[in-house]
Short mmCIF file of C-alpha atoms in Angstrom, two decimals:
data_model
loop_
_atom_site.label_atom_id
_atom_site.label_comp_id
_atom_site.label_asym_id
_atom_site.label_seq_id
_atom_site.Cartn_x
_atom_site.Cartn_y
_atom_site.Cartn_z
CA MET K 1 87.46 109.30 82.98
CA SER K 2 86.53 106.00 81.36
CA HIS K 3 83.13 104.40 80.97
CA VAL K 4 82.68 101.12 82.76
CA LYS K 5 82.34 97.90 80.76
CA GLU K 6 80.33 94.78 81.60
CA SER K 7 83.26 92.78 82.96
CA TYR K 8 87.00 92.84 83.61
CA ASP K 9 89.73 90.42 84.57
CA TYR K 10 90.36 92.57 87.65
CA VAL K 11 88.08 95.02 89.44
CA ILE K 12 89.41 97.32 92.17
CA VAL K 13 86.87 99.02 94.44
CA GLY K 14 88.50 102.21 95.71
CA GLY K 15 90.46 105.01 94.12
CA GLY K 16 93.29 105.71 96.56
CA VAL K 17 96.93 104.78 97.00
CA ALA K 18 96.27 101.06 97.51
CA ALA K 19 94.23 100.91 94.30
CA ALA K 20 96.89 102.65 92.21
CA SER K 21 99.57 100.39 93.70
CA ALA K 22 97.47 97.30 92.95
CA VAL K 23 97.46 98.15 89.25
CA LYS K 24 101.25 98.27 89.38
CA GLY K 25 101.27 94.87 91.11
CA ILE K 26 98.93 93.33 88.53
CA ARG K 27 101.01 94.69 85.68
CA SER K 28 104.18 93.13 87.12
CA GLN K 29 102.58 89.73 86.45
CA ASP K 30 100.01 90.36 83.72
CA SER K 31 100.78 92.91 81.04
CA SER K 32 97.40 93.02 79.33
CA GLY K 33 94.60 91.86 81.65
CA THR K 34 91.67 94.24 81.76
CA ILE K 35 91.36 96.32 84.95
CA ALA K 36 88.63 98.60 86.28
CA VAL K 37 89.40 101.01 89.13
CA LEU K 38 86.09 102.18 90.60
CA GLY K 39 86.66 105.25 92.76
CA SER K 40 83.93 106.97 94.77
CA GLU K 41 85.82 110.27 94.89
CA PRO K 42 85.57 112.73 91.98
CA ASP K 43 89.35 113.07 91.78
CA PRO K 44 91.93 110.56 90.52
CA PRO K 45 94.16 108.77 93.06
CA VAL K 46 96.60 111.09 94.82
CA TYR K 47 99.55 110.55 97.13
CA ARG K 48 97.63 111.37 100.30
CA PRO K 49 100.53 112.49 102.54
CA ASP K 50 101.00 115.50 100.25
CA LEU K 51 97.55 116.78 101.27
CA SER K 52 98.76 117.64 104.76
CA LYS K 53 102.47 118.08 104.04
CA THR K 54 104.04 119.05 100.70
CA LEU K 55 101.13 120.96 99.19
CA TRP K 56 101.13 123.37 102.13
CA LEU K 57 104.89 123.66 102.59
CA GLU K 58 106.29 123.89 99.05
CA ASP K 59 105.02 126.83 97.00
CA ASP K 60 105.82 125.26 93.64
CA LYS K 61 103.74 122.10 94.23
CA SER K 62 100.19 121.53 92.99
CA LEU K 63 97.68 118.69 93.17
CA ASP K 64 98.78 117.56 89.72
CA ASP K 65 102.22 116.80 91.18
CA SER K 66 100.57 114.46 93.70
CA SER K 67 98.49 112.53 91.16
CA LEU K 68 98.96 108.76 90.91
CA ALA K 69 96.75 108.49 87.83
CA GLY K 70 99.44 108.70 85.14
CA ASP K 71 100.14 104.99 84.71
CA LEU K 72 96.44 104.18 84.93
CA GLU K 73 95.42 106.70 82.26
CA ASP K 74 98.26 105.69 79.94
CA ASP K 75 97.27 102.00 80.00
CA ASP K 76 94.74 101.06 77.30
CA HIS K 77 93.56 98.10 79.35
CA VAL K 78 92.80 100.11 82.52
CA ASP K 79 89.52 101.99 83.00
CA LEU K 80 89.67 104.57 85.79
CA VAL K 81 86.04 105.26 86.66
CA LEU K 82 85.58 108.10 89.17
CA ASP K 83 82.64 109.44 91.17
CA THR K 84 81.17 105.94 91.10
CA THR K 85 79.67 104.20 94.11
CA VAL K 86 79.65 100.43 94.45
CA THR K 87 76.53 99.51 96.42
CA GLU K 88 76.79 95.72 96.62
CA LEU K 89 79.17 92.81 96.15
CA ASP K 90 77.96 89.45 94.87
CA PRO K 91 80.88 87.05 95.38
CA ASP K 92 78.89 84.07 94.04
CA ALA K 93 78.14 85.86 90.78
CA HIS K 94 81.62 87.46 90.69
CA ALA K 95 80.00 90.87 90.21
CA VAL K 96 79.67 94.26 91.86
CA ARG K 97 76.56 96.43 91.60
CA LEU K 98 76.72 100.18 91.08
CA ALA K 99 74.57 103.03 92.38
CA ASP K 100 73.28 103.72 88.87
CA GLY K 101 71.82 100.23 88.70
CA GLY K 102 74.53 98.70 86.53
CA SER K 103 76.78 95.78 87.43
CA VAL K 104 80.35 94.85 86.61
CA GLY K 105 81.68 91.31 86.48
CA TYR K 106 85.16 90.40 87.69
CA GLY K 107 87.65 87.57 87.59
CA LYS K 108 89.45 88.84 90.69
CA LEU K 109 88.24 91.64 92.98
CA LEU K 110 90.24 93.92 95.30
CA LEU K 111 88.55 95.84 98.10
CA ALA K 112 90.67 98.95 98.59
CA THR K 113 87.83 100.95 100.10
CA GLY K 114 90.03 102.66 102.68
CA ALA K 115 88.56 104.52 105.62
CA GLU K 116 86.27 107.46 106.18
CA PRO K 117 86.57 110.28 108.72
CA ARG K 118 84.93 109.93 112.09
CA VAL K 119 82.15 112.54 112.13
CA LEU K 120 81.17 114.86 115.00
CA GLU K 121 77.99 116.88 115.57
CA VAL K 122 79.24 119.42 113.06
CA ALA K 123 77.85 119.32 109.53
CA PRO K 124 80.48 119.28 106.76
CA GLY K 125 80.46 122.09 104.22
CA PRO K 126 82.71 124.42 102.24
CA LYS K 127 84.18 125.83 105.47
CA VAL K 128 83.84 122.73 107.69
CA VAL K 129 86.23 120.13 106.37
CA TYR K 130 86.62 116.54 107.58
CA TYR K 131 90.08 116.23 106.12
CA ARG K 132 90.82 113.19 103.96
CA THR K 133 90.63 113.74 100.18
CA ALA K 134 91.94 115.95 97.40
CA ALA K 135 88.56 117.72 97.38
CA ASP K 136 88.95 118.40 101.12
CA TYR K 137 92.36 119.97 100.45
CA GLN K 138 90.85 122.17 97.75
CA ARG K 139 87.98 123.23 100.05
CA LEU K 140 90.32 124.17 102.90
CA ARG K 141 92.68 126.02 100.55
CA ALA K 142 89.75 128.06 99.21
CA ALA K 143 88.51 128.86 102.72
CA VAL K 144 91.77 130.17 104.21
CA ASP K 145 94.68 132.47 103.48
CA ALA K 146 97.35 134.26 105.50
CA GLY K 147 95.69 135.93 108.46
CA SER K 148 92.66 133.65 108.49
CA HIS K 149 91.60 131.95 111.70
CA VAL K 150 91.05 128.19 111.57
CA VAL K 151 89.86 125.95 114.37
CA VAL K 152 91.54 122.53 114.14
CA VAL K 153 89.68 119.83 116.04
CA GLY K 154 91.86 116.90 117.05
CA GLY K 155 95.42 116.58 118.30
CA GLY K 156 96.22 113.22 116.78
CA TYR K 157 98.13 112.37 113.62
CA ILE K 158 96.17 114.40 111.07
CA GLY K 159 95.16 117.23 113.42
CA SER K 160 98.75 117.92 114.48
CA GLU K 161 99.99 117.85 110.88
CA LEU K 162 97.30 120.27 109.72
CA ALA K 163 97.84 122.64 112.64
CA SER K 164 101.54 122.61 111.77
CA ALA K 165 100.91 123.19 108.05
CA LEU K 166 98.48 126.04 108.65
CA VAL K 167 100.75 127.84 111.12
CA GLN K 168 103.53 127.72 108.54
CA ASN K 169 101.14 129.43 106.12
CA ASP K 170 100.59 132.32 108.57
CA VAL K 171 97.12 131.09 109.48
CA ARG K 172 95.95 131.71 113.05
CA VAL K 173 95.06 128.37 114.62
CA THR K 174 92.94 127.36 117.58
CA LEU K 175 93.65 123.71 118.35
CA VAL K 176 90.95 121.78 120.23
CA LEU K 177 92.33 118.80 122.16
CA ASP K 178 90.19 116.18 123.87
CA LEU K 179 93.29 114.99 125.76
CA GLU K 180 95.81 117.12 127.64
CA ASP K 181 98.50 117.17 124.95
CA VAL K 182 99.11 116.77 121.22
CA GLN K 183 99.62 113.12 120.17
CA GLU K 184 99.28 112.00 123.78
CA GLN K 185 97.82 108.67 122.65
CA MET K 186 101.05 107.94 120.81
CA PHE K 187 103.96 109.76 122.47
CA PRO K 188 105.46 109.59 125.98
CA ARG K 189 103.89 112.19 128.20
CA ALA K 190 106.85 114.56 128.39
CA LEU K 191 107.30 114.53 124.61
CA ALA K 192 103.59 115.20 124.03
CA ALA K 193 103.71 118.07 126.55
CA SER K 194 106.81 119.55 124.90
CA LEU K 195 105.16 119.37 121.49
CA THR K 196 102.02 121.07 122.81
CA LYS K 197 104.21 123.86 124.21
CA ALA K 198 105.97 124.15 120.82
CA PHE K 199 102.58 124.80 119.21
CA ALA K 200 101.74 127.39 121.86
CA ASP K 201 105.12 129.04 121.26
CA ARG K 202 104.10 129.40 117.60
CA SER K 203 100.99 131.32 118.73
CA VAL K 204 98.60 128.38 118.42
CA THR K 205 95.75 128.75 120.93
CA VAL K 206 95.34 125.37 122.61
CA VAL K 207 91.95 124.67 124.19
CA HIS K 208 90.69 121.50 125.84
CA GLY K 209 87.35 119.80 125.48
CA THR K 210 85.20 117.89 123.04
CA VAL K 211 83.03 119.42 120.34
CA ALA K 212 79.34 119.22 121.18
CA SER K 213 77.92 121.07 118.17
CA GLY K 214 78.76 123.52 115.44
CA GLY K 215 78.50 124.47 111.80
CA GLU K 216 78.79 127.23 109.27
CA THR K 217 77.63 130.77 110.02
CA ASP K 218 77.22 133.83 107.82
CA GLY K 219 80.78 134.87 108.56
CA GLY K 220 82.50 131.50 108.79
CA VAL K 221 82.05 128.74 111.35
CA GLN K 222 81.31 128.33 115.02
CA VAL K 223 81.89 125.28 117.20
CA THR K 224 80.63 124.79 120.73
CA LEU K 225 82.55 122.66 123.22
CA ASP K 226 81.02 120.42 125.85
CA ASP K 227 81.58 123.08 128.53
CA GLY K 228 79.68 125.70 126.51
CA THR K 229 82.74 127.50 125.13
CA LYS K 230 82.03 128.90 121.66
CA ILE K 231 84.83 129.31 119.11
CA SER K 232 84.29 131.37 115.98
CA ALA K 233 86.66 131.11 113.03
CA ASP K 234 86.87 131.48 109.27
CA ALA K 235 86.95 127.70 108.82
CA ALA K 236 87.11 124.46 110.78
CA VAL K 237 89.13 121.40 109.91
CA ILE K 238 88.30 118.22 111.77
CA GLY K 239 90.65 115.27 112.13
CA VAL K 240 89.49 112.93 114.89
CA GLY K 241 90.32 109.56 113.38
CA VAL K 242 88.86 107.33 110.72
CA ILE K 243 86.67 104.23 110.45
CA PRO K 244 87.47 101.42 107.99
CA ARG K 245 84.93 101.12 105.18
CA THR K 246 83.89 97.52 105.70
CA GLY K 247 80.17 97.81 104.90
CA LEU K 248 80.31 96.26 101.43
CA ALA K 249 82.29 93.27 102.65
CA GLU K 250 80.12 92.78 105.71
CA ALA K 251 76.89 92.86 103.69
CA ALA K 252 78.35 90.28 101.32
CA GLY K 253 79.10 87.87 104.16
CA ILE K 254 82.87 88.39 104.03
CA GLU K 255 84.64 88.06 107.39
CA VAL K 256 85.13 91.42 109.09
CA ASP K 257 86.82 92.11 112.44
CA ASN K 258 88.23 95.63 112.83
CA GLY K 259 88.73 95.62 109.09
CA ILE K 260 88.28 93.08 106.33
CA VAL K 261 90.08 89.94 107.49
CA VAL K 262 92.69 88.66 105.02
CA ASP K 263 95.34 85.93 105.04
CA ASP K 264 99.04 86.38 104.31
CA HIS K 265 98.25 86.55 100.57
CA LEU K 266 95.66 89.30 101.25
CA ARG K 267 92.78 86.98 100.36
CA THR K 268 89.45 87.51 102.11
CA SER K 269 87.06 84.74 103.15
CA ALA K 270 85.35 85.00 99.72
CA THR K 271 86.86 83.26 96.69
CA ASP K 272 88.75 85.60 94.34
CA VAL K 273 88.19 88.61 96.64
CA TYR K 274 91.21 90.39 98.16
CA ALA K 275 91.61 93.43 100.42
CA ALA K 276 94.49 95.88 100.98
CA GLY K 277 95.32 99.22 102.54
CA ASP K 278 93.57 100.92 105.46
CA VAL K 279 90.61 98.53 105.37
CA ALA K 280 92.56 95.26 105.65
CA SER K 281 93.13 93.33 108.89
CA TYR K 282 96.21 91.32 107.96
CA PRO K 283 98.68 88.99 109.73
CA ASP K 284 101.80 91.11 110.19
CA ALA K 285 104.82 88.80 110.08
CA LEU K 286 106.44 90.53 113.09
CA LEU K 287 103.48 91.74 115.15
CA GLY K 288 100.53 89.48 114.45
CA ARG K 289 97.13 90.53 113.13
CA ARG K 290 96.68 94.29 112.84
CA ARG K 291 95.24 97.05 110.70
CA VAL K 292 97.39 99.98 109.56
CA GLU K 293 96.18 103.38 108.33
CA HIS K 294 99.36 104.72 106.73
CA VAL K 295 100.52 105.21 103.17
CA ASP K 296 103.52 102.85 103.23
CA HIS K 297 101.16 99.97 104.02
CA ALA K 298 98.68 101.13 101.37
CA GLU K 299 101.44 101.12 98.75
CA LYS K 300 103.07 97.83 99.73
CA SER K 301 99.89 95.85 100.47
CA GLY K 302 98.16 97.21 97.38
CA GLU K 303 101.02 96.13 95.16
CA ALA K 304 101.24 92.74 96.91
CA ALA K 305 97.50 92.17 96.45
CA GLY K 306 97.77 93.04 92.77
CA ARG K 307 100.60 90.57 92.33
CA ALA K 308 98.65 87.87 94.18
CA MET K 309 95.50 88.51 92.13
CA ALA K 310 97.57 88.06 88.97
CA GLY K 311 98.98 84.72 90.12
CA ALA K 312 102.10 85.42 92.20
CA ASP K 313 102.41 83.04 95.15
CA GLU K 314 104.09 85.41 97.60
CA ALA K 315 103.19 86.13 101.20
CA TYR K 316 102.80 89.74 102.30
CA ASP K 317 105.40 89.69 105.06
CA TYR K 318 106.16 93.40 105.24
CA THR K 319 105.92 95.49 108.42
CA PRO K 320 105.16 99.07 107.30
CA PHE K 321 106.50 102.29 108.76
CA PHE K 322 105.05 105.80 108.91
CA TRP K 323 106.35 109.30 109.35
CA SER K 324 105.30 112.86 110.05
CA ASP K 325 106.64 116.40 110.04
CA ILE K 326 105.34 118.68 112.79
CA LEU K 327 106.61 122.28 113.01
CA ASP K 328 110.42 122.00 113.03
CA TYR K 329 110.47 118.31 113.95
CA GLY K 330 110.16 115.04 112.11
CA TYR K 331 109.94 111.38 112.93
CA GLU K 332 109.71 107.92 111.47
CA ALA K 333 108.06 105.06 113.33
CA VAL K 334 107.36 101.38 112.93
CA GLY K 335 105.02 99.02 114.72
CA GLU K 336 102.65 99.62 117.62
CA VAL K 337 103.59 103.13 118.64
CA THR K 338 100.97 103.70 121.34
CA SER K 339 101.37 105.14 124.82
CA ARG K 340 99.31 102.21 126.14
CA ASN K 341 102.49 100.12 125.79
CA ASP K 342 105.42 100.31 128.20
CA MET K 343 107.91 102.90 126.98
CA VAL K 344 111.68 103.26 127.29
CA GLU K 345 113.05 106.64 126.20
CA ASP K 346 116.55 107.42 124.98
CA TRP K 347 117.14 111.15 124.40
CA LYS K 348 119.98 113.42 123.41
CA ASP K 349 119.51 117.17 124.01
CA GLY K 350 116.25 116.63 125.92
CA GLN K 351 112.67 116.39 124.71
CA LEU K 352 112.22 117.54 121.10
CA GLY K 353 115.95 117.04 120.56
CA THR K 354 116.95 113.70 119.09
CA GLY K 355 115.78 110.43 120.50
CA VAL K 356 114.41 106.92 120.22
CA VAL K 357 111.40 105.60 122.11
CA TYR K 358 110.97 101.83 122.44
CA TYR K 359 107.43 100.54 122.99
CA LEU K 360 107.20 97.18 124.75
CA ARG K 361 104.62 94.61 125.74
CA SER K 362 105.58 91.55 127.79
CA GLY K 363 109.26 92.15 127.04
CA GLN K 364 108.85 92.34 123.26
CA VAL K 365 109.59 95.57 121.44
CA ARG K 366 106.29 96.18 119.61
CA GLY K 367 107.14 99.58 118.16
CA VAL K 368 109.90 102.17 117.79
CA LEU K 369 109.63 105.95 117.44
CA LEU K 370 112.63 107.59 115.77
CA TRP K 371 112.39 111.29 116.68
CA ASN K 372 114.61 113.37 114.40
CA VAL K 373 116.48 110.10 113.79
CA TRP K 374 116.73 108.87 110.20
CA ASP K 375 117.68 105.76 108.24
CA SER K 376 116.97 103.48 111.19
CA VAL K 377 113.62 101.86 110.35
CA ASP K 378 115.28 98.58 109.35
CA LYS K 379 117.16 98.48 112.65
CA ALA K 380 113.85 98.96 114.45
CA ARG K 381 112.29 96.08 112.54
CA GLU K 382 115.27 93.86 113.41
CA LEU K 383 114.82 94.70 117.10
CA ILE K 384 111.10 93.87 116.97
CA LYS K 385 111.92 90.52 115.37
CA GLU K 386 114.77 89.76 117.78
CA THR K 387 112.73 90.48 120.92
CA ALA K 388 109.78 88.42 119.68
CA ASP K 389 112.03 85.38 119.94
CA SER K 390 113.96 86.59 123.00
CA PRO K 391 112.04 89.02 125.26
CA VAL K 392 113.96 91.84 126.91
CA GLU K 393 114.66 91.22 130.60
CA ASP K 394 116.46 94.47 131.41
CA VAL K 395 114.51 97.17 129.57
CA ASP K 396 117.14 99.82 130.38
CA SER K 397 119.51 97.86 128.14
CA LEU K 398 117.48 99.05 125.15
CA ARG K 399 118.96 102.54 125.42
CA GLY K 400 121.67 102.80 122.80
CA ARG K 401 120.44 99.80 120.78
CA ILE K 402 119.64 102.14 117.92
CA ALA K 403 122.50 104.61 117.71
CA PHE K 404 121.92 108.25 116.79
#
C-alpha cells in the first residue's frame, strides 16, 4: 500500500470496481498523470461478482484471482491507499480531508464511493456478515464449512445468490424471506414461486417474516423474527439491499437525489468533481435518469468517468446489463427489471425452462429478463430503444421478438 502525497492530478474516492476502471479510463488519455485511489476497505479492489459466485463454485479460485489491483500497483504514478477514510470534500479548495487529519489536493476528483449494506437490528460480527466486501467473504468462509447451518436473510439479488452458493457447498441453509417468494420484487410471480420451490427441493428451509433482533451467541448466532420465531445457526449472512454512499457529496453541497446527480459526462454539480458506479444517478440514454447497482455499470461508468476527467469529450450513453446464477439456472437482464412494471412472458418448457420476460410501462419496453437465454442483451437494448420511439400497442406481439 502506498503513502498518500499532498496532491495529485486525479483523486478517486473509493476502492471498488468503478475506481479500478477509472484508472484504466484515465490512462487511455493520460499516460503519466498522478492518481490516488483512496479506499476505505482494507483490501485492494476486487471483482465483486466473484464474492458470491466463482469463489464458492470453483475450487481452484482464490481472492487473488479476483483482484483488480495489478494495473494500479504496477503503475509508478498511481498510489493505492487502503483502509483510509475520506471525511470531507472541499470543492472550492480542490481538496479532500482524511480521518487522520491530513488533506489531499486534486485536479479532478471522482466519487466512486459505492453503496453500503442496509443494516437490521442484528449487530455485525465474525459470524454475522452483511455481505459486500472481500473481508465479508473471508469472514463467512471462516465461519462455515460443509454441514454448517447458515441463516440467509433476504431473498433478493444477493440473498438468493448466497443461498445458492452455500447449498452447493453442502451448507444447510435457512432462508428468511420478507416477501412470499425469492426475487418476487423482480420476477413474475410464477417464476419467483418456481424458484422458491427449487430452493426447497434442494433442502433449503424457507421461512417468512422480518428480522426483529439477533446477534452472536456462544455457539453461533440467533435471529428472532417479528412473530417471535427464533432461528439458531452457525452463522448469519444478511443481504437486504444497499444504500448509496452520498454523505460526502451531500455535506459538500453537491446535488444528491437517490445518488449523486451527474450529467451525461458523469460530472456532478461541483466543478472538476465526477461520480460513477453504484452511487451515481445518471441520465441513461435509453431509459432516462436512474441509478444502477451492478458491476457492468461500475466498470463502464468508471472507465467513462476516467476518460472524461482526463479530457475526453464523450457522453456516457451505455445501458448496462446484469446477470446471476442461481442453483442450476442463469439469466442476463437489462433495464428496469421490476415486477412493478407490466410483464409479458414468453416461455419454452414452462417456468424455470427457457424464456424471455418483457417489462413494460406505458407501452415502452423498459427491461428484459433473459432466463437461460444467452447472447441476446443487444437485442433487448434495441427493443427498448425501438419502443421508446414507437410504443407497443399489442403487447402479445412481443412474444417471439427475441428468439430462443
